[in-house]
Every structure is written in structure tokens, then in C-alpha cells.
Coordinates of C-alpha atoms and ligand atoms in Angstrom, one line a residue:
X11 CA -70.7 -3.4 11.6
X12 CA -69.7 -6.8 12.8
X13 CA -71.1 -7.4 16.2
X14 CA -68.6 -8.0 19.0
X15 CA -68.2 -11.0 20.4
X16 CA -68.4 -11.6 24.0
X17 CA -65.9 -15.1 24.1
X18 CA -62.8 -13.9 25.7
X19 CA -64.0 -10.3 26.9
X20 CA -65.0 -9.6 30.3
X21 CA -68.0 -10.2 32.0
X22 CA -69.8 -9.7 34.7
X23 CA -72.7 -11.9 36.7
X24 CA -75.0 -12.1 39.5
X25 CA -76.3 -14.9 41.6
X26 CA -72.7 -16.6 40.5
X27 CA -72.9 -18.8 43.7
X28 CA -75.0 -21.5 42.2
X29 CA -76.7 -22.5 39.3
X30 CA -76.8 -21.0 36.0
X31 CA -75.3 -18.2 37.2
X32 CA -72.1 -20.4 38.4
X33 CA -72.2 -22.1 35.3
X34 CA -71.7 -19.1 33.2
X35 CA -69.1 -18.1 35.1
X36 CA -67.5 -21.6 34.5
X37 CA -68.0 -21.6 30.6
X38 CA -66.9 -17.8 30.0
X39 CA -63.8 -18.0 32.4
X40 CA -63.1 -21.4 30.7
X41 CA -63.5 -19.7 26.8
X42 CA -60.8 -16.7 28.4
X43 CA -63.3 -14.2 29.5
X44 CA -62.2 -12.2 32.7
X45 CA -65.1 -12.5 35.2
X46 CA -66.9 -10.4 37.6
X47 CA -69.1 -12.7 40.1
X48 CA -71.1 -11.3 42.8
X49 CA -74.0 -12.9 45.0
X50 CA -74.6 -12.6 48.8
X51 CA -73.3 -16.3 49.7
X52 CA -70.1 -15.8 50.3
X53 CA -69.2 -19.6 50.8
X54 CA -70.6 -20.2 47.2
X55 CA -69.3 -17.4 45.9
X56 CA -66.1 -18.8 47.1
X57 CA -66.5 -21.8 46.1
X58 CA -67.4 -20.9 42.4
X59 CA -64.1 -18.4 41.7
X60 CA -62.0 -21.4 43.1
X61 CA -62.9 -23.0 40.2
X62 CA -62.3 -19.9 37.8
X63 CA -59.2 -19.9 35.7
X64 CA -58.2 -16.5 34.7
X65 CA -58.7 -13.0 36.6
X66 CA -61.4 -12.9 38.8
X67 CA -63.0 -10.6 40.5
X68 CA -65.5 -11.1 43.6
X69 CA -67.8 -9.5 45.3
X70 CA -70.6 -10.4 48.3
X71 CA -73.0 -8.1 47.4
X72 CA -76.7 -7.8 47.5
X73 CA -78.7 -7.0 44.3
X74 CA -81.4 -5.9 46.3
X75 CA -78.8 -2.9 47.6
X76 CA -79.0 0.1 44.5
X77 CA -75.9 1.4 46.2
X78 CA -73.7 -1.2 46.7
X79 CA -74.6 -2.1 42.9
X80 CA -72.7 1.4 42.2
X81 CA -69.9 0.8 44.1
X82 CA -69.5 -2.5 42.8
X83 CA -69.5 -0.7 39.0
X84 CA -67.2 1.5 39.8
X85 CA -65.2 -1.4 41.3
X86 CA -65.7 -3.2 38.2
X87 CA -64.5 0.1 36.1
X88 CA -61.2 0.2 38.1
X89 CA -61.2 -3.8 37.6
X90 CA -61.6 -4.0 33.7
X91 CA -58.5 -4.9 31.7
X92 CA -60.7 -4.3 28.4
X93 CA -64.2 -3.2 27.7
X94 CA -67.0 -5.1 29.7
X95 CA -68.7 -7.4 27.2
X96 CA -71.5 -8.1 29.2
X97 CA -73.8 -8.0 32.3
X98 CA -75.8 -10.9 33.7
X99 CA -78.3 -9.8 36.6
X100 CA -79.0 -13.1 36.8
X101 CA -79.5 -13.5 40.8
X102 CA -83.1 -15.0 41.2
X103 CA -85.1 -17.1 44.2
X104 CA -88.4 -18.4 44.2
X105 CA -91.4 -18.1 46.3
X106 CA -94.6 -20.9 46.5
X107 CA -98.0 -19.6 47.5
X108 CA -101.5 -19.0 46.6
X109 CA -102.2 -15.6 46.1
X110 CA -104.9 -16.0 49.2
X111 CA -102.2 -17.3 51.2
X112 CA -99.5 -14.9 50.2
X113 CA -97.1 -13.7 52.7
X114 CA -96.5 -9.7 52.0
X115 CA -92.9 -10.0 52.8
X116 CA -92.0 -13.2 51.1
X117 CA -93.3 -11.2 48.2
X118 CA -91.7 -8.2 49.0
X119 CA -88.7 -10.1 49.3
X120 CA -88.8 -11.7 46.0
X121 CA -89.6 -8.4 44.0
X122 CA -86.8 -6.7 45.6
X123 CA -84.3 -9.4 44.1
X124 CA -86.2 -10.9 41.0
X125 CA -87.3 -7.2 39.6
X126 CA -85.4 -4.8 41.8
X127 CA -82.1 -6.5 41.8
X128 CA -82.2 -6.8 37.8
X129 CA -83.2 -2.8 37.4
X130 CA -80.6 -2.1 39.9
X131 CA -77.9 -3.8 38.2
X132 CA -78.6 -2.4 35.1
X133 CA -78.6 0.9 36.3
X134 CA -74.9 0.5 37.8
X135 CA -73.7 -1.2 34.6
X136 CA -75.0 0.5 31.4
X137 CA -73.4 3.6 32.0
X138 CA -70.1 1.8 31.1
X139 CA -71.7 0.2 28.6
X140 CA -73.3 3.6 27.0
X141 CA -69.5 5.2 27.6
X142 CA -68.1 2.3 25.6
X143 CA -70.8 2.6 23.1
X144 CA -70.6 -1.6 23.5
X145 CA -71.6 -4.7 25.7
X146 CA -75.1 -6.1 26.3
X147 CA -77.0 -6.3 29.3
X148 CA -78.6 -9.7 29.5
X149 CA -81.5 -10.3 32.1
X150 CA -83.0 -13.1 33.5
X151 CA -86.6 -13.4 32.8
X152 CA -88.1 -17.4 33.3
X153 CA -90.8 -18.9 31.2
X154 CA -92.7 -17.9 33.9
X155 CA -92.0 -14.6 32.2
X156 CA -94.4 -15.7 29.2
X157 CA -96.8 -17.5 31.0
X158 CA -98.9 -17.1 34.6
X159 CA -98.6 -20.1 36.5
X160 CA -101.0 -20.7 39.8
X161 CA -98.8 -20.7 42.8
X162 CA -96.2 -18.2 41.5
X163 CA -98.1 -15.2 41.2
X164 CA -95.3 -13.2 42.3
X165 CA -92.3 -15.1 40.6
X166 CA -94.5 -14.8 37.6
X167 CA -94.9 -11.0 38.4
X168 CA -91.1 -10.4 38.7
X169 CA -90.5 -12.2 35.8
X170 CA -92.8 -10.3 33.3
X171 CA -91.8 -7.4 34.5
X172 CA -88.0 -7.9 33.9
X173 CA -89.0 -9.0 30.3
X174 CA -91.1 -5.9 30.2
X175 CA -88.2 -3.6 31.4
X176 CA -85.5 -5.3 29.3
X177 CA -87.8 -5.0 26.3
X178 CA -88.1 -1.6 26.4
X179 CA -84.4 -0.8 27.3
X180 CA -83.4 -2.3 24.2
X181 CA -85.8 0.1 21.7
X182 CA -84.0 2.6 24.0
X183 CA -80.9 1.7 22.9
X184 CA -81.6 1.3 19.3
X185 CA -79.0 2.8 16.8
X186 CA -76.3 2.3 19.9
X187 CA -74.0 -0.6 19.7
X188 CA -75.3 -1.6 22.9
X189 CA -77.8 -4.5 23.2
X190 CA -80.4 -5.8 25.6
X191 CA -81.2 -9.5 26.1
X192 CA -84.2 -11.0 28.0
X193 CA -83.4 -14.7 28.9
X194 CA -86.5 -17.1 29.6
X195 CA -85.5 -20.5 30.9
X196 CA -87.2 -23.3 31.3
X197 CA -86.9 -25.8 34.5
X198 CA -83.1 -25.7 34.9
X199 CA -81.7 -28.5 37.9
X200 CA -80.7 -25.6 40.2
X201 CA -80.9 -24.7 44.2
X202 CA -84.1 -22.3 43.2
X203 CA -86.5 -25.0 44.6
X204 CA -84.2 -25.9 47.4
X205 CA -84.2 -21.9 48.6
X206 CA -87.7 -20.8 48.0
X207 CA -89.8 -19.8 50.5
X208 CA -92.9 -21.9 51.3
X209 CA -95.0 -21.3 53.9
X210 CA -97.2 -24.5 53.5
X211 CA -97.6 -26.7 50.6
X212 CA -100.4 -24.2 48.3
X213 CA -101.9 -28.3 46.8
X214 CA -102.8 -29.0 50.2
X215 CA -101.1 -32.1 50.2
X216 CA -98.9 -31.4 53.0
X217 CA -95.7 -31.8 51.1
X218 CA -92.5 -30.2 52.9
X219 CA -90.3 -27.6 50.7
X220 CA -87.3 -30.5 50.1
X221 CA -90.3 -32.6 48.7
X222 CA -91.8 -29.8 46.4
X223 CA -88.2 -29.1 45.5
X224 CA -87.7 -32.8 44.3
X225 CA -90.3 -32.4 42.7
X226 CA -89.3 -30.1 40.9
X227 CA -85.9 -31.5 40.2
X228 CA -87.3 -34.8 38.5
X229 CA -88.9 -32.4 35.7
X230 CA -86.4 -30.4 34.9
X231 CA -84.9 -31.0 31.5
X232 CA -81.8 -28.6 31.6
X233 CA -78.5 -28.8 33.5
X234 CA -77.4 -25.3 34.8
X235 CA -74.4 -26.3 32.8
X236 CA -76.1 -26.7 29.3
X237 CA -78.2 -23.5 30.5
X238 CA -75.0 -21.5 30.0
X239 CA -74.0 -22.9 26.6
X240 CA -77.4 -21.7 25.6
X241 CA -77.8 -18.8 27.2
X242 CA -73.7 -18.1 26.2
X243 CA -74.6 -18.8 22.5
X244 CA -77.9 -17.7 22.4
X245 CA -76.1 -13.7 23.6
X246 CA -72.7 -14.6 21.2
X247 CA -75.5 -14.8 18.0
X248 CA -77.4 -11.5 18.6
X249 CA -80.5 -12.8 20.0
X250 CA -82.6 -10.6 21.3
X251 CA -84.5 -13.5 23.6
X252 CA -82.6 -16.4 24.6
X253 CA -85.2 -19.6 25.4
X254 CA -83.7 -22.1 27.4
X255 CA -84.2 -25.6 27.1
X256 CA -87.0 -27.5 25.5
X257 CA -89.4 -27.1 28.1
X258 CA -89.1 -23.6 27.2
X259 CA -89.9 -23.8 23.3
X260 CA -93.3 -25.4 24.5
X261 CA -94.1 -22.8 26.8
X262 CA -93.8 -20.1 24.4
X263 CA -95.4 -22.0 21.7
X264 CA -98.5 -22.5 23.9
X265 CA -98.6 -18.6 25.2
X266 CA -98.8 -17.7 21.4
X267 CA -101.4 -20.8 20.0
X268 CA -103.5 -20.2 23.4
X269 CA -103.2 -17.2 25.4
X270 CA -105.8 -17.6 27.2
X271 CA -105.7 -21.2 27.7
X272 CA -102.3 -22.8 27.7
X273 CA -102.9 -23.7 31.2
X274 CA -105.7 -26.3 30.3
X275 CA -102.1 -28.1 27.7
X276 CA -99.6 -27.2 30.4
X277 CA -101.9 -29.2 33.3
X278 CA -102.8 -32.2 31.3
X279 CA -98.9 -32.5 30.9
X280 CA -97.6 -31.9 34.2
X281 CA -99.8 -34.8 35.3
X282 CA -98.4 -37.0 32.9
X283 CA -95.0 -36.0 32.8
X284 CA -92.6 -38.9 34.1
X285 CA -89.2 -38.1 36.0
X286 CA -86.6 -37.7 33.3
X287 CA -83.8 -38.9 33.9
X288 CA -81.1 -36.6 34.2
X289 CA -78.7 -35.3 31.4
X290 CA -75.2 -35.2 31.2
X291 CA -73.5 -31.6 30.7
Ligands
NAD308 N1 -83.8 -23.0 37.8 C1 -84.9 -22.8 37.0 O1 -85.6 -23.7 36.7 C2 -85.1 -21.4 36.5 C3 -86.1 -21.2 35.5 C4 -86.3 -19.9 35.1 C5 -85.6 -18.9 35.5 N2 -84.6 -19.1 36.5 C6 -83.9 -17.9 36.9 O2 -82.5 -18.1 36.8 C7 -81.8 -17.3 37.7 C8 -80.7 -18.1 38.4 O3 -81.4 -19.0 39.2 P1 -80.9 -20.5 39.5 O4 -81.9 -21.4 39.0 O5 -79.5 -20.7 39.0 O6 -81.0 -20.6 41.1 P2 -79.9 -20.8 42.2 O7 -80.7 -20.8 43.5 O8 -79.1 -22.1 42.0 O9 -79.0 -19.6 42.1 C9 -79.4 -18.3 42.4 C10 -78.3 -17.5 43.0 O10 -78.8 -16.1 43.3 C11 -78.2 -15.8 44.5 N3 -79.0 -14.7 45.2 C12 -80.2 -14.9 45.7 N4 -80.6 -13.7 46.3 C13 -79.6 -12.8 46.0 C14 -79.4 -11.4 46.3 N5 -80.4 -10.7 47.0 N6 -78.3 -10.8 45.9 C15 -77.4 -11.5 45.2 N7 -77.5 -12.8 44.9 C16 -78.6 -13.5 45.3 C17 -78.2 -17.0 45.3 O11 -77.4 -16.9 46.5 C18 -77.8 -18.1 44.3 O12 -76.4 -18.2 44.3 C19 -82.9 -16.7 38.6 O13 -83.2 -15.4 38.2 C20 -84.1 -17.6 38.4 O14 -85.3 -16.9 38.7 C21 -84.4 -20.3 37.0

């Protein structure tokens, strides 16, 4: 059986206030899809459906909430002027620490979104899917998902265990003509650095969150716009793990050559790595 497409059909995404999750819902909305967009800022939120052409539906919700993820499904039920195509639990944020140093409730707080949030969402939205024997539930994983990074012992966490849950959901759903998608991005030029929690710089080097978030930024290889064409394309073609960017092939590369010691590769290149100019969409 031909696989349906998701171009044109509705969707629906979290975290759709920023980022990659606002790009997607630019590109699908632009291609025809009817959207679904929910995150807890509700001046982003806002701000990303004013953009939207088509029928939009929005929602301030909080992934971390099971129950408001239920009454946002049935919402999105009532909402539906065709079978839901897809589901992004793509809401995600960031924590810097060293595991000595960890705070118990940034962590907390990052599991409940990163992990919780994604298992949540699913839970509200495959049951349509499963009725419509159709759609694909696409979560976001990270590299950091593939390998363990030091400072991000809990981001890392979160991250394998969304792969690990989405993994298994889809030999669950095997023989259904629903799919499940685990998406592992690379650095993506996002908010994520500018909304993480940091406590104090984990390098010692007394560097404020803007300035670890800069950073950040100047590595990045990805636009959150060319994140959705990939992560768009890389869901339309039946993939069953999206890897986004470049930055992203190396990463998996090295967790397969060396599992045990890409970090000696991934260190020598971080402290050679030169700020990269930035690409256009
Ligand atoms: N930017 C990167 O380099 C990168 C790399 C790998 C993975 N990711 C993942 O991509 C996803 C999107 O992140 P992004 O980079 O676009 O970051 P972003 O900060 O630009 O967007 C994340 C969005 O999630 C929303 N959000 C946060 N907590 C929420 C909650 N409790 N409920 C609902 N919405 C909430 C935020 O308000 C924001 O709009 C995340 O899961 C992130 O972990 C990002």
C-alpha cells in the first residue's frame, strides 16, 4: 500500500512558539496542511499562527500537563477537517550542569517536558491515530539522544529515553498503518540556549547563560527553517530516524565507529571548530 503523505493533511505540533517547532508549522501550513500548534508562550504562540495561512488551531498548553494533553486531543478530534497526518511532540528546553552540581528541580523540570511531555502527547494523540488506522507520531530525540555529552547529563537522559520510547512504539505498531519517527537534530540556531537553565557556568570560566548561549549559536550549522525541510521530508519518505543537519551525520557516525570513545573526536573538534557563518533558509 502506498504510504500517505503528510503534505496538505493536518498536523499537529508542540513547542510551535519558536524554533523548529515554529518552522514546521510555517512549511506545513505553507504546503496546505491545516495546523494544530500548542506551547505555553502564548505571545509566541501568537505570534507564530499570525503567520499561518490556512486553518489554524491554537492552544497554550503545557506538555508537562497529561490532562490538558487529552483535552487538547479531543479538541483536536472536534477540530479535524480530515484525518490527522501527524503529531510533533516537539516542545523541548535545555539544562547546563555538571552532574555534581545538578539542581534536582532543574532536572525535574526538564524530564517532565523533554520525556514526560513527548509520552504524554503521544498518549493523547495515538488513539486517533490507531482509530484512523493512519498518521505518524514523530518525536523529538537530539543527537544528544545518540551520544552522552558532559554537562547535559539530563538533556542527554531525556533524549535517549524519547528515542528509546519511540523505538519501541513503533515495533508496537508494526503491521498498523501507523508509524513512529524518532528525530535527532543536530545544533539547530534556536532560543534552546537562550532558555536553559544554568546555574553557573559547569567550565568554570565564569561565562553568563547569554554568553554560553552565543556560544552555542556560532556552531550551529542548521537554521530552524532548513530543520523543518528535513525533518518534513525526512517523515514525507518513510524514515524511521530523521538526522538533522550535518553535525548530526558526524555524531552518529562516531557513536557507531567509537562507542566508547567518540568523546576523545567530538573534543578535539569542538576546540577547533570556527564560528560558521550563518546559512540562509
Ligand atoms: N536547537 C537545537 O540545537 C536542538 C538540537 C537537538 C534537539 N533539539 C530539540 O528540538 C526541540 C525544539 O527545540 P528548539 O531548538 O526549537 O528550541 P526553542 O526554545 O526555540 O523552542 C522550544 C519551544 O518549546 C516550548 N516549550 C518549552 N517548554 C514547554 C512546555 N512545558 N510545554 C509546551 N511548550 C513548551 C517553548 O516555549 C518553545 O516555544 C526540543 O525538543 C529540543 O530539545 C534542539
Amino acid at each position: 500500500m502506498p504510504r500517505p503523505r503528510i503534505t496538505g493533511r493536518p498536523v499537529m505540533i508542540t513547542g510551535a512558539a519558536s524554533g523548529i517547532g515554529r518552522g514546521l508549522a510555517h512549511r506545513l501550513a505553507r504546503l496546505g496542511s491545516p495546523v494544530a500548534i500548542a506551547d505555553v508562550d502564548e505571545a509566541g504562540l501568537k505570534a507564530t499562527a499570525a503567520a499561518l495561512p490556512g486553518r489554524v488551531l491554537t492552544r497554550v498548553m503545557d506538555v508537562r500537563d497529561a490532562a490538558d494533553q487529552l483535552r487538547f486531543a479531543d479538541e483536536v478530534r472536534e477540530w479535524l477537517p480530515a484525518p490527522l497526518a501527524a503529531v510533533f511532540n516537539n516542545a523541548g528546553v535545555a539544562v547546563a550542569s555538571s552532574v555534581l552540581d545538578a539542581s534536582v528541580e532543574d532536572d525535574d523540570w526538564l524530564h517532565d517536558i523533554n520525556f514526560h511531555g513527548v509520552v504524554n502527547g503521544t498518549r493523547a494523540f495515538l488513539p486517533i491515530l490507531v482509530a484512523q488506522d493512519d498518521g505518524v507520531i514523530v518525536n523529538t530525540s537530539s543527537v544528544f539522544g545518540l551520544v552522552g555529552m558532559p554537562f547535559q547529563s539530563a538533556y542527554c537522559a531525556s533524549k535517549f529515553a524519547v528515542r528509546g520510547f519511540t523505538d519501541a512504539l513503533r515495533q508496537e505498531l508494526r503491521g498498523t498503518g501507523v508509524r513512529a519517527v524518532n528525530v535527532h537534530p543536530g545544533g539547530i540556531t534556536t532560543n534552546i540556549a537562550r532558555n536553559a537553565r544554568v546555574r553557573k557556568d559547569p567550565l568554570g570560566l565564569g561565562r553568563t547563560r547569554d554568553e554560553m548561549a552565543a556560544q552555542f549559536e556560532a556552531v550551529t550549522m542548521t537554521s530552524p527553517e532548513k530543520a523543518a525541510a528535513i525533518i518534513h521530508r525526512g517523515v514525507e519518505s518513510g524514515k524511521a530516524r530523521v538526522l538533522v543537519g550535518p553535525d548530526a551525520y558526524m555524531f552518529d557516525a562516531l557513536a557507531r565507529i567509537a562507542p566508547t570513545r567518540y568523546y576523545d573526536v567530538i573534543a578535539r573538534i569542538q576546540s577547533r571548530l570556527p564560528a560558521r557563518p550563518k546559512e540562509s533558509a
